[in-house]
Rosetta silent file (secondary structure, phi, psi, omega in degrees, C-alpha in Angstrom):
SEQUENCE: MNEAEYKTAIKQEVDVVSKYPECYMCGGQYSRGHKCPAKGKICSKCGKINHYARVCKSKTVHQLGIAGTSSGSQAIHALDFCPGSGSELYIDSINSMNQTKDHHIDLYFSTQKKYISSKLDTGADTNILPLKEYERCCPRPTLNKTNSILTSYTNGKLNVYGVCEAEIQYKDRPGQKHKFFMVDTQKVPIISRQTSVDLGLVKFIFDMQTMQPCPDRIKIMIDQYADVFEAIGQLPGVCKLTLKEGSVPTVQPPKRVPFALEKRLKAELNRLEQMKIIEKVTKPTDWVNSVAIVEKANGNLRICLDPVVQDNVEPKKTTLSDPNIREHPPEVCWS
SCORE:     score description
SCORE:     0.000 S_00000001
   1 L     0.000  106.125  171.765   59.156  207.475  -12.056 S_00000001
   2 L   -74.592  174.991 -174.499   55.740  208.996  -10.837 S_00000001
   3 H   -76.064   -7.104 -179.255   52.422  207.237  -10.618 S_00000001
   4 H   -87.207  -31.423 -171.399   51.054  209.116  -13.965 S_00000001
   5 H   -67.465  -47.599  173.758   54.420  208.044  -15.703 S_00000001
   6 H   -49.234  -32.735 -163.920   54.004  204.549  -14.329 S_00000001
   7 H   -77.550  -49.656 -173.823   50.234  204.182  -15.490 S_00000001
   8 H   -70.748   -6.701  167.709   51.418  205.471  -19.025 S_00000001
   9 H   -90.870  -38.070  176.379   53.953  203.121  -19.576 S_00000001
  10 H   -53.217  -47.139  173.396   51.960  200.097  -18.518 S_00000001
  11 H   -68.134  -35.022  159.483   49.224  201.218  -21.136 S_00000001
  12 H   -57.169  -20.417  173.356   52.009  201.369  -23.636 S_00000001
  13 H   -65.633  -66.258 -164.499   53.166  197.996  -22.737 S_00000001
  14 H   -73.788  -16.766 -178.278   49.415  196.611  -23.118 S_00000001
  15 H   -85.315   -7.502  171.050   48.765  198.158  -26.492 S_00000001
  16 H   -99.519    0.754  158.875   51.935  196.764  -27.812 S_00000001
  17 H   -57.861  -51.997 -171.338   51.114  193.464  -26.494 S_00000001
  18 L   -62.243  -20.230 -167.929   47.470  193.633  -28.108 S_00000001
  19 L   -63.952  -35.426 -168.300   49.236  194.368  -31.540 S_00000001
  20 L   -68.328  151.185  172.185   50.329  190.837  -31.561 S_00000001
  21 L   -73.774  163.265 -173.517   48.075  187.804  -32.726 S_00000001
  22 L   -68.724  132.760  159.266   46.536  185.299  -30.262 S_00000001
  23 L   -83.404  135.856  174.975   48.431  182.170  -29.818 S_00000001
  24 L   -83.600  -11.289  164.639   46.056  179.247  -30.667 S_00000001
  25 L   -54.655  -66.159  179.984   48.223  177.217  -28.396 S_00000001
  26 L  -132.871    2.326  161.005   47.895  178.819  -25.098 S_00000001
  27 L    84.944    6.635  176.823   45.895  181.887  -25.932 S_00000001
  28 L   -77.077  146.261  165.196   48.741  184.345  -24.966 S_00000001
  29 L   -98.757  109.680  172.284   50.072  187.226  -27.062 S_00000001
  30 L  -133.072  157.196  168.210   53.984  187.346  -27.914 S_00000001
  31 L   -57.400  173.835 -162.856   56.168  188.255  -30.561 S_00000001
  32 L   -81.171  131.456  173.757   57.272  186.317  -33.460 S_00000001
  33 L    91.363    0.514 -178.416   59.726  183.845  -32.195 S_00000001
  34 L   -76.108  157.841 -174.517   58.700  183.562  -28.460 S_00000001
  35 L  -120.394  129.543 -175.435   58.241  180.096  -27.356 S_00000001
  36 L   -70.413  119.483  177.076   54.847  179.155  -26.304 S_00000001
  37 L   -53.245  -15.522 -173.731   54.287  177.636  -22.642 S_00000001
  38 L   -96.042    2.760  154.717   51.993  175.255  -23.594 S_00000001
  39 L   -32.376  106.998 -171.552   54.399  173.384  -25.599 S_00000001
  40 L   105.281  -35.533  179.344   54.796  169.971  -24.484 S_00000001
  41 L   -53.092  167.076  171.980   51.617  170.398  -22.265 S_00000001
  42 L  -115.118  140.948 -179.437   48.912  168.312  -21.706 S_00000001
  43 L   -84.942  147.048  165.049   45.015  169.894  -22.204 S_00000001
  44 L   -89.515   11.180  172.086   42.992  168.778  -19.209 S_00000001
  45 L  -103.179  -55.370  175.047   40.028  168.835  -21.492 S_00000001
  46 L  -129.055   24.920  177.090   40.791  166.231  -24.107 S_00000001
  47 L    80.197  -32.357 -171.354   44.160  164.925  -23.354 S_00000001
  48 L   -67.291  162.039 -175.115   46.121  166.106  -26.184 S_00000001
  49 L  -107.153  178.214 -166.150   49.196  167.911  -25.811 S_00000001
  50 L    39.607   58.254  168.007   50.774  171.144  -27.004 S_00000001
  51 L  -172.684  169.179 -172.030   47.757  173.293  -25.778 S_00000001
  52 L  -103.882  172.451  178.918   45.715  174.667  -22.744 S_00000001
  53 L   -74.333  -30.478 -178.969   42.156  173.880  -22.021 S_00000001
  54 L   -72.617  -14.174  163.741   40.823  177.537  -22.590 S_00000001
  55 L  -134.690   52.306  177.752   41.483  177.257  -26.404 S_00000001
  56 L   -84.796  150.559 -155.736   40.762  173.620  -26.850 S_00000001
  57 L  -113.287   -2.595 -174.770   38.772  173.411  -29.985 S_00000001
  58 L   -53.872  111.425  168.186   37.586  169.707  -28.616 S_00000001
  59 L   -61.193  112.362 -156.508   33.737  169.432  -28.215 S_00000001
  60 L   -93.389  145.171 -164.747   32.610  168.740  -24.718 S_00000001
  61 L  -110.269  -33.075  169.918   30.705  166.190  -24.443 S_00000001
  62 L  -153.799  122.962  170.355   30.954  165.564  -20.433 S_00000001
  63 L   -71.086  153.965 -157.458   32.829  167.285  -17.898 S_00000001
  64 L  -131.673  120.772 -175.608   35.039  165.294  -16.306 S_00000001
  65 L   -83.158  173.986  154.455   36.588  166.058  -12.567 S_00000001
  66 L  -101.041  154.487 -169.531   39.925  164.783  -11.185 S_00000001
  67 L   -72.364  129.925  175.259   40.540  162.852   -7.990 S_00000001
  68 L   110.621    0.851 -162.351   41.035  165.125   -4.983 S_00000001
  69 L   -83.917 -154.690  172.518   38.707  167.858   -6.623 S_00000001
  70 L   -61.439  144.976 -173.719   35.448  168.860   -4.769 S_00000001
  71 L   -81.265   -1.373  166.357   33.110  166.414   -3.129 S_00000001
  72 L   -69.642  -23.812 -178.348   30.290  167.722   -5.554 S_00000001
  73 L   -76.257  148.054  171.040   32.286  166.341   -8.302 S_00000001
  74 L  -106.343  152.608 -168.265   32.631  162.603   -9.604 S_00000001
  75 L   -94.664  173.183  173.473   36.520  161.898  -10.330 S_00000001
  76 E  -117.815  111.609  135.355   38.818  160.229  -13.232 S_00000001
  77 E   -91.108  100.610 -157.571   40.586  157.632  -11.654 S_00000001
  78 E  -138.573  102.312 -172.350   43.350  156.716  -14.318 S_00000001
  79 E  -116.914  139.756  170.862   46.237  155.113  -12.384 S_00000001
  80 E  -103.162  121.428  176.674   49.470  153.667  -13.184 S_00000001
  81 E  -131.691  122.263 -172.806   51.029  151.146  -11.088 S_00000001
  82 L   -85.969   56.280 -154.731   54.728  150.526  -11.152 S_00000001
  83 L   -73.074  170.615 -165.773   56.034  147.818   -8.898 S_00000001
  84 L   -71.693  -19.797  177.689   59.776  147.326   -8.436 S_00000001
  85 L   -70.510   -6.340  172.407   59.653  144.063  -11.168 S_00000001
  86 L    93.584  -12.934  177.940   59.178  146.795  -13.694 S_00000001
  87 L   -71.639  175.569 -169.551   55.487  145.263  -14.884 S_00000001
  88 L  -142.000  138.813  175.830   52.935  147.892  -15.349 S_00000001
  89 L  -133.947  144.791 -166.179   48.914  147.891  -14.261 S_00000001
  90 E  -124.106  128.199  172.673   46.662  150.167  -15.606 S_00000001
  91 E  -111.375  136.234  172.730   43.716  151.700  -13.740 S_00000001
  92 E  -138.228  128.812  156.323   41.212  153.888  -16.047 S_00000001
  93 E  -138.417  107.560  168.585   37.564  154.890  -14.351 S_00000001
  94 E  -115.699  138.440  174.824   35.854  157.778  -15.681 S_00000001
  95 L  -116.727  152.411 -179.930   32.468  159.291  -14.332 S_00000001
  96 L  -110.433  133.799  171.921   30.747  161.909  -15.601 S_00000001
  97 L   -44.482  -39.055 -165.833   29.612  164.908  -13.623 S_00000001
  98 L  -104.337   25.313 -179.775   26.589  165.305  -14.945 S_00000001
  99 L   -76.078  129.345 -172.243   25.642  161.205  -14.955 S_00000001
 100 L   -91.852  -18.292 -175.708   22.191  161.075  -13.455 S_00000001
 101 L  -134.849  125.016  164.478   22.595  157.254  -12.416 S_00000001
 102 L   -97.337  115.409 -173.577   25.522  155.568  -10.874 S_00000001
 103 L   -82.756   73.663  150.781   26.216  151.834  -12.011 S_00000001
 104 L   -98.772  140.014  173.302   27.635  150.491   -8.752 S_00000001
 105 E   -89.731  141.237  165.778   27.372  147.214   -6.932 S_00000001
 106 E   -89.689  118.365  177.593   27.110  146.344   -3.447 S_00000001
 107 E   -98.877  152.296  170.790   30.060  143.811   -2.379 S_00000001
 108 E  -113.309  122.842  153.425   30.112  142.280    1.034 S_00000001
 109 L   -85.329   96.893 -145.255   33.195  142.174    2.842 S_00000001
 110 H   -61.570  -29.562  179.381   33.091  139.306    4.516 S_00000001
 111 H   -56.651  -28.638 -177.503   35.923  140.155    7.050 S_00000001
 112 H  -111.998    3.455  174.131   34.349  143.142    8.070 S_00000001
 113 L    39.437   74.720  169.598   30.867  142.103    7.564 S_00000001
 114 L  -165.677  157.254  172.336   29.656  145.228    5.894 S_00000001
 115 E   -89.817  124.410  174.437   28.438  146.268    2.165 S_00000001
 116 E  -113.107   96.674  171.802   30.721  148.497    0.349 S_00000001
 117 E   -38.498  137.938 -179.790   29.312  150.141   -2.911 S_00000001
 118 E  -163.187  173.418 -161.150   31.926  149.880   -5.340 S_00000001
 119 E  -117.346  106.058  160.453   32.450  150.369   -9.261 S_00000001
 120 E   -31.525  122.513  174.127   33.350  147.604  -11.751 S_00000001
 121 L  -140.878  112.548  174.537   36.186  148.752  -14.178 S_00000001
 122 L   -72.223  -15.894 -172.518   37.143  146.213  -16.845 S_00000001
 123 L  -101.987    5.426  153.920   39.854  148.621  -17.950 S_00000001
 124 L   -51.457  120.933 -173.902   41.530  148.241  -14.431 S_00000001
 125 L  -110.648    1.224  167.760   44.396  145.831  -13.878 S_00000001
 126 L  -160.286  169.949 -161.615   44.012  145.877   -9.821 S_00000001
 127 E   -84.585  131.961 -171.870   41.810  146.669   -7.117 S_00000001
 128 E  -115.984  121.167  179.467   41.570  150.245   -5.396 S_00000001
 129 E  -126.694  113.857 -172.890   40.318  150.567   -1.603 S_00000001
 130 E   -62.644  162.429  174.695   40.073  154.437   -0.453 S_00000001
 131 H   -60.118  -70.914  175.765   41.747  155.128    2.939 S_00000001
 132 H     0.540  -72.741  168.998   38.319  156.149    4.027 S_00000001
 133 H   -54.965  -39.804 -176.584   36.760  152.784    3.804 S_00000001
 134 H   -71.492  -35.465  168.329   39.634  151.031    5.182 S_00000001
 135 H   -75.887  -40.680  174.440   39.488  153.355    8.526 S_00000001
 136 H   -53.435  -39.380  178.023   35.578  152.338    8.770 S_00000001
 137 L   -41.872  128.072  177.668   36.651  148.718    8.719 S_00000001
 138 L  -147.428  122.190  -16.131   36.182  146.921   11.711 S_00000001
 139 L   -56.258  153.925  175.744   38.124  144.620   12.437 S_00000001
 140 L   -91.975  137.329 -168.617   40.665  146.150    9.742 S_00000001
 141 L   -69.545  151.273  154.113   42.583  143.871    7.561 S_00000001
 142 L   -27.274  113.004  174.377   46.488  143.669    7.906 S_00000001
 143 L  -104.930  133.483 -169.448   48.055  146.433    5.906 S_00000001
 144 E  -116.663   98.738 -157.826   51.409  145.668    4.313 S_00000001
 145 L   -49.528  175.644 -167.633   53.939  147.842    2.963 S_00000001
 146 L  -170.632  139.464  166.583   54.771  148.115   -0.790 S_00000001
 147 L   -89.062    5.522 -176.714   57.251  149.522   -2.876 S_00000001
 148 L   -64.334  140.674  167.517   54.569  150.325   -5.629 S_00000001
 149 L  -113.285  130.620 -178.082   54.050  153.600   -7.287 S_00000001
 150 E  -108.559  106.647 -170.065   50.696  154.853   -8.633 S_00000001
 151 E  -119.907  133.837 -175.345   51.227  157.458  -11.278 S_00000001
 152 E   -76.239 -173.688 -166.039   48.045  159.299  -12.534 S_00000001
 153 L   -79.494  -20.962 -171.471   47.280  159.741  -16.299 S_00000001
 154 L   -87.847   18.967 -170.039   48.644  163.331  -15.776 S_00000001
 155 L    49.556   49.974 -168.811   51.913  161.781  -14.487 S_00000001
 156 L  -124.438  124.229  165.454   51.314  163.002  -10.930 S_00000001
 157 E   -32.545  134.214  166.188   52.254  160.707   -7.942 S_00000001
 158 E  -126.047  153.097 -173.014   49.655  159.429   -5.610 S_00000001
 159 L   -77.485  131.918  173.254   50.252  158.131   -2.033 S_00000001
 160 L  -119.261  119.086  178.508   49.918  154.188   -1.493 S_00000001
 161 L   -79.581  -28.166  174.493   49.404  153.509    2.018 S_00000001
 162 L   156.890  179.699 -179.322   50.026  149.925    1.785 S_00000001
 163 E  -119.658  124.227 -172.469   48.455  146.706    0.450 S_00000001
 164 E  -125.315  157.479  160.703   45.848  144.673    2.312 S_00000001
 165 E  -103.376  118.124 -165.198   43.918  141.393    1.375 S_00000001
 166 E  -120.048  136.953  176.652   39.981  141.336    1.728 S_00000001
 167 E  -103.621  138.729 -168.582   37.505  138.539    1.407 S_00000001
 168 E  -162.872  141.439 -155.027   34.631  139.721   -0.639 S_00000001
 169 E  -148.483  160.782 -178.677   31.577  138.243   -2.158 S_00000001
 170 L  -130.216  123.761 -178.701   28.608  139.300   -4.351 S_00000001
 171 L    78.384 -148.452  156.750   25.124  137.906   -3.568 S_00000001
 172 L   -85.370    7.070 -167.343   25.025  134.465   -2.740 S_00000001
 173 L   -85.069  162.253 -177.347   28.222  133.350   -4.592 S_00000001
 174 L   -56.394  146.199  171.069   31.216  131.949   -2.553 S_00000001
 175 L   -87.235  159.449 -150.174   33.694  134.810   -1.340 S_00000001
 176 E  -165.138  131.116 -173.666   37.092  135.194   -2.501 S_00000001
 177 E  -100.865  146.747 -164.471   40.112  136.905   -1.460 S_00000001
 178 E  -141.085  126.632  175.814   41.640  139.879   -3.420 S_00000001
 179 E   -87.672  140.031 -163.182   44.462  142.154   -2.747 S_00000001
 180 E  -120.279  143.046  177.966   43.348  145.863   -2.726 S_00000001
 181 E  -114.103  119.254  173.097   45.902  148.918   -2.730 S_00000001
 182 E   -64.300  108.968 -154.671   45.084  151.600   -0.451 S_00000001
 183 E  -139.929  140.182 -151.569   45.169  154.973   -1.716 S_00000001
 184 L   -95.076   85.035  171.296   43.671  158.041   -0.052 S_00000001
 185 L  -125.926  170.632 -160.301   40.689  159.335   -2.142 S_00000001
 186 L   -88.851   -7.001 -141.876   37.132  160.461   -1.893 S_00000001
 187 L   -96.361 -179.209  179.140   35.832  158.054   -4.348 S_00000001
 188 L   -85.199  154.887  167.613   34.277  154.509   -4.137 S_00000001
 189 L   -50.457  175.248 -172.317   36.337  151.328   -4.457 S_00000001
 190 E  -135.129  104.498 -172.576   37.579  150.086   -7.727 S_00000001
 191 E   -98.117  125.343  177.232   37.160  146.421   -8.823 S_00000001
 192 L   -77.037 -179.358 -179.945   39.464  145.198  -11.625 S_00000001
 193 H   -56.716  -69.195 -173.340   39.057  143.514  -14.482 S_00000001
 194 H   -62.823  -58.412 -177.305   40.182  139.968  -13.206 S_00000001
 195 H   -42.779  -57.860 -179.985   38.541  140.359   -9.901 S_00000001
 196 H   -38.530  -37.638  175.530   35.320  141.176  -12.003 S_00000001
 197 H   -81.525  -50.281  177.469   35.650  137.960  -13.776 S_00000001
 198 H   -43.665  -48.038 -160.516   36.651  135.852  -10.714 S_00000001
 199 L   -86.258   -4.931 -167.295   33.545  136.988   -8.888 S_00000001
 200 L    81.079   -3.578 -170.305   31.425  136.275  -11.898 S_00000001
 201 L   -70.386  -40.655  173.275   30.436  139.734  -12.344 S_00000001
 202 L  -111.388  166.135  141.158   31.993  140.211  -16.145 S_00000001
 203 L  -167.226  145.897 -147.600   32.414  138.073  -18.648 S_00000001
 204 L   -83.975  148.924  149.721   34.466  138.182  -22.013 S_00000001
 205 L  -114.799  109.781 -145.279   33.187  137.012  -25.121 S_00000001
 206 L  -125.258   20.707 -162.834   35.635  136.217  -27.412 S_00000001
 207 L  -161.952  107.139  175.772   33.578  133.989  -30.092 S_00000001
 208 L  -110.913  138.342 -175.070   30.347  135.346  -31.677 S_00000001
 209 L  -127.008  146.718  164.933   28.157  132.742  -33.312 S_00000001
 210 L  -102.571  162.696  173.679   24.916  133.652  -35.361 S_00000001
 211 L   -98.561  127.882  168.427   21.939  131.182  -35.254 S_00000001
 212 L   -66.778  131.468  156.236   21.307  129.472  -38.796 S_00000001
 213 L   -65.019  153.063 -166.031   17.878  129.104  -39.524 S_00000001
 214 L   -77.232  133.781  171.942   16.514  125.289  -39.694 S_00000001
 215 H   -53.157  -22.725 -175.198   17.281  124.084  -43.506 S_00000001
 216 H   -68.357  -53.398 -165.467   13.745  122.247  -42.994 S_00000001
 217 H   -56.610  -44.844 -144.306   11.826  125.383  -42.417 S_00000001
 218 H   -76.039  -48.872  176.519   13.588  127.148  -45.320 S_00000001
 219 H   -37.336  -58.372 -168.690   12.508  124.100  -47.757 S_00000001
 220 H   -64.935  -36.929 -167.652    9.153  124.318  -46.705 S_00000001
 221 H   -77.048  -51.841 -177.199    8.742  127.881  -47.169 S_00000001
 222 H   -59.616  -40.587 -172.816   10.248  127.771  -50.880 S_00000001
 223 L   -85.455   -0.302 -179.907    7.938  124.755  -52.078 S_00000001
 224 L   -76.636  -34.954 -148.395    4.894  126.867  -50.237 S_00000001
 225 L  -122.908   39.044 -154.815    5.839  129.651  -52.173 S_00000001
 226 H   -58.062  -30.538 -143.863    7.565  127.909  -55.596 S_00000001
 227 H   -98.507   -2.473  173.550    6.051  130.562  -57.946 S_00000001
 228 H  -104.486   -3.678  172.082    7.646  133.581  -56.049 S_00000001
 229 L  -106.758   21.604 -178.520   11.337  132.030  -56.133 S_00000001
 230 L   -86.627   75.303  176.140   11.171  130.683  -59.692 S_00000001
 231 L    34.659 -100.547 -155.965   13.277  133.306  -61.190 S_00000001
 232 L  -133.041  131.312  179.328   11.679  136.519  -62.765 S_00000001
 233 L  -114.427 -168.673  177.193    7.760  136.461  -62.580 S_00000001
 234 L  -124.079  133.089  174.286    4.706  138.582  -64.101 S_00000001
 235 L   -90.242  147.590  178.033    2.359  140.303  -61.958 S_00000001
 236 L   -62.588  156.661  172.868   -1.274  139.877  -62.629 S_00000001
 237 L    92.177  169.570  176.960   -3.759  142.691  -64.262 S_00000001
 238 L  -127.565  131.375 -168.199   -2.533  145.231  -66.673 S_00000001
 239 L   -88.586  129.137 -176.025   -0.962  148.491  -65.975 S_00000001
 240 L  -110.699  138.719  163.906   -2.586  151.434  -67.467 S_00000001
 241 L   -96.957  111.612  164.260   -1.048  155.143  -68.103 S_00000001
 242 L  -105.635  121.145 -164.183   -3.202  158.002  -68.475 S_00000001
 243 E   -90.078  156.111  173.114   -1.480  160.798  -70.002 S_00000001
 244 L   -54.415  147.520  169.949   -2.146  164.360  -69.626 S_00000001
 245 L   -52.300  156.003 -178.203   -4.387  166.142  -72.174 S_00000001
 246 L    63.038   20.059  163.340   -2.012  167.258  -75.094 S_00000001
 247 L   -61.621  148.702  176.255    0.303  164.710  -75.088 S_00000001
 248 L  -140.811  117.694 -179.339    1.721  164.228  -78.440 S_00000001
 249 L   -61.374  137.258  176.121    3.444  160.600  -79.378 S_00000001
 250 L  -108.999  129.941  162.545    7.258  160.697  -80.173 S_00000001
 251 E  -111.354  130.838 -161.760    9.204  158.641  -82.079 S_00000001
 252 L   -96.267  138.443  168.045   12.883  158.767  -80.849 S_00000001
 253 L   -65.759  141.107  162.823   15.462  157.769  -83.996 S_00000001
 254 L   -71.885  127.857 -179.536   17.418  154.672  -83.141 S_00000001
 255 L   -82.263  156.548 -174.713   20.806  155.110  -82.225 S_00000001
 256 L   -51.639  161.599  177.041   23.963  153.506  -83.890 S_00000001
 257 L  -149.652  115.018 -179.863   25.285  150.135  -81.981 S_00000001
 258 L   -72.559  142.486 -177.082   28.861  149.510  -82.534 S_00000001
 259 H   -18.483  -71.800 -167.423   30.152  146.473  -84.464 S_00000001
 260 H   -36.481  -41.756 -160.608   31.689  145.033  -81.305 S_00000001
 261 H  -122.814   25.396  168.338   28.533  144.643  -79.366 S_00000001
 262 H   -85.210  -29.858  176.736   25.729  143.959  -81.920 S_00000001
 263 H   -54.486  -62.435  170.174   25.935  140.038  -81.776 S_00000001
 264 H   -52.472  -19.764 -173.546   25.609  140.458  -78.050 S_00000001
 265 H   -92.901  -83.836  167.847   22.910  142.967  -78.073 S_00000001
 266 H   -13.527  -72.075 -165.186   20.846  140.331  -80.446 S_00000001
 267 H   -63.200  -36.598  153.994   21.419  137.682  -78.124 S_00000001
 268 H   -14.085  -71.614  176.860   20.078  139.835  -75.015 S_00000001
 269 H   -70.669  -14.562  177.792   17.223  140.676  -76.533 S_00000001
 270 H   -71.596  -31.440 -164.527   16.399  137.272  -77.831 S_00000001
 271 H  -100.990  -24.786  145.897   16.913  136.155  -74.174 S_00000001
 272 H   -52.329  -44.431  175.076   14.708  138.903  -72.707 S_00000001
 273 H   -65.811  -28.590  174.247   11.889  138.191  -75.335 S_00000001
 274 H   -65.689  -50.138  169.097   12.170  134.580  -74.206 S_00000001
 275 H   -58.116  -15.575 -168.620   11.504  135.481  -70.500 S_00000001
 276 L    58.868   47.367  177.199    8.766  137.467  -71.728 S_00000001
 277 L   -84.083  -32.835  162.239   10.302  140.319  -70.279 S_00000001
 278 L  -136.358 -178.910 -172.132    9.733  142.399  -73.394 S_00000001
 279 L  -145.928  148.751  178.336    7.907  141.841  -76.433 S_00000001
 280 L   -94.368  154.731 -170.733    8.493  142.432  -79.879 S_00000001
 281 L  -100.323  104.505 -177.864    6.871  144.914  -82.310 S_00000001
 282 L   -89.375   -4.060 -157.854    6.178  144.153  -85.709 S_00000001
 283 L  -117.997  152.705  160.093    3.804  146.762  -86.617 S_00000001
 284 L   -48.859  114.167 -169.360    4.094  150.788  -86.975 S_00000001
 285 L  -114.073  130.644  168.800    3.799  152.348  -83.361 S_00000001
 286 L   -82.673    4.021  161.601    3.269  155.942  -82.522 S_00000001
 287 L  -131.043  140.508 -174.150    5.681  155.630  -79.535 S_00000001
 288 E  -149.919  114.550  165.451    9.467  154.614  -79.878 S_00000001
 289 L  -102.959  125.168  176.891   12.195  154.974  -77.558 S_00000001
 290 L   -75.700  154.390 -173.892   15.812  154.762  -78.380 S_00000001
 291 E   -97.153  132.058  163.514   18.032  152.127  -76.375 S_00000001
 292 E   -94.813  112.306  165.200   20.981  153.140  -74.033 S_00000001
 293 E   -93.613  128.109  172.179   23.506  150.075  -73.652 S_00000001
 294 E  -117.984  136.787  171.989   25.722  149.796  -70.809 S_00000001
 295 E   -50.101  136.945  162.863   28.485  147.386  -70.337 S_00000001
 296 L   -91.480  170.634  154.893   28.765  145.584  -66.953 S_00000001
 297 L   -44.028  -27.048 -174.523   31.754  144.482  -65.008 S_00000001
 298 L   -91.956  -33.856 -172.796   31.188  141.060  -65.907 S_00000001
 299 L   118.501  -20.421  176.098   30.714  141.672  -69.786 S_00000001
 300 L   -65.236  165.097 -178.688   27.056  141.155  -69.822 S_00000001
 301 E  -108.705  136.933 -175.802   24.823  144.088  -71.336 S_00000001
 302 E  -113.109  111.227 -169.073   22.448  146.139  -69.486 S_00000001
 303 E   -98.976  130.964 -173.614   19.773  147.416  -71.955 S_00000001
 304 E  -143.066  161.144 -173.502   17.563  150.570  -70.585 S_00000001
 305 E   -77.192  140.899 -175.941   15.054  153.167  -72.536 S_00000001
 306 L   -85.215  126.001  178.518   17.306  156.355  -73.216 S_00000001
 307 L   -98.215   75.526  171.970   15.985  158.588  -70.689 S_00000001
 308 L   -72.068  121.631 -168.784   15.155  161.574  -72.951 S_00000001
 309 L   -84.846   87.271  179.461   12.766  164.243  -71.479 S_00000001
 310 L   -59.072  123.600 -179.385    9.891  164.082  -74.269 S_00000001
 311 L   -68.697  146.223  176.052    7.924  167.465  -74.880 S_00000001
 312 L    48.873   57.847  167.755    4.321  167.345  -73.950 S_00000001
 313 L  -133.627  100.945  167.561    4.528  163.794  -72.686 S_00000001
 314 L  -142.617  132.294  167.785    3.526  163.358  -68.762 S_00000001
 315 E   -89.758  150.118 -175.984    1.561  160.847  -67.473 S_00000001
 316 L   -70.108  148.188  165.845   -1.072  161.753  -64.786 S_00000001
 317 L  -100.870  143.320  162.122   -0.235  160.642  -61.286 S_00000001
 318 L   -54.223   75.825 -174.732   -2.069  158.289  -59.489 S_00000001
 319 L   -79.990   96.865  166.185   -2.830  159.160  -55.706 S_00000001
 320 L  -116.048  165.421 -175.500   -3.233  156.103  -53.753 S_00000001
 321 L   -81.567  153.474  166.499   -2.892  155.070  -49.821 S_00000001
 322 L   -93.126  160.322  176.785   -0.191  152.365  -49.342 S_00000001
 323 L  -104.058  156.224 -144.440   -1.389  149.509  -47.178 S_00000001
 324 L  -131.548  104.037  170.601   -1.146  149.317  -43.551 S_00000001
 325 H   -31.612  -54.072  167.811   -0.409  145.934  -41.960 S_00000001
 326 H   -52.869  -40.492  175.456   -2.687  146.967  -39.140 S_00000001
 327 H   -48.474  -20.321 -167.856   -5.626  147.161  -41.557 S_00000001
 328 L  -113.857   28.157  179.563   -5.119  143.487  -42.569 S_00000001
 329 H   -43.789  -39.344 -178.435   -4.571  141.563  -39.178 S_00000001
 330 H   -63.366  -36.488 -176.367   -6.325  138.448  -40.485 S_00000001
 331 H   -60.117  -32.054 -165.644   -4.827  138.509  -43.503 S_00000001
 332 L  -110.615  109.364  175.297   -1.247  138.378  -42.190 S_00000001
 333 L  -132.968  110.727  158.925   -0.660  134.777  -40.257 S_00000001
 334 L   -65.312  110.700  170.142    2.494  133.209  -39.208 S_00000001
 335 L  -112.639    0.000    0.000    2.145  129.755  -38.279 S_00000001
């Protein structure tokens, strides 16, 4: 096969591949029945399975880097600690590449007599000390061998050089000895949840209590404004509605009331009249609205005016400005 025939064959193969639809899991183009290579894989963008990051549809809030990447990015420390006893400890520390401020604290390592910038992680079950920080210590703490295995969130194995014990303290608080696992990483040390609690840096609150107002103050306020808290009141003054020119009075015919609701409707109207919410009209009037009755869930009746649009009836709108509390500061006084 000469060069021209080879290029023609390659072009025909590309044309055949392009005819197949694009796979939504990996982005490739395969024939029907072809096994997708992304099946069972974990997306490095969202952490879900069965697709690659290049076809991931999740929205990117912050870009995240993985431990061991370039020094210009911040890392994800997500480790599983698997000792020989079978217990599991989890370390989870996520930093944003676009984060403008690092929330780190300086812990004093008493044995080495130096401050090391560290990060508190309440999701971590053990402490991590980078190898670079261990090599800078003078004197170096004793490094003990360990059979523990640290596994990243992508199931990758991380090299553990050993376990050491260091005395650390924060500001003027007494120092405490804690164990640190030595890992080859370029990031800052991670302080676990339990160590943060022991140092007094983190406090877990398991009981939420709300402050109740003083009963005496409530009683004083109710007595002082008794007219406001006595059921339904009446605003002073008379409300006046001005209709537009050409408005014609309308009398709507009354609606039939079901026999089962007659007594209850009459009792409710009498109650509203006694409370001076409504007033009985015993003489002819030009304005009459029909009544709409709605039965509540508790069996009571809600009486409303039927919201029927009446022709040529529209009140004029009155444009007023709402009062502002800043305009009347002397009138608003809390003692």
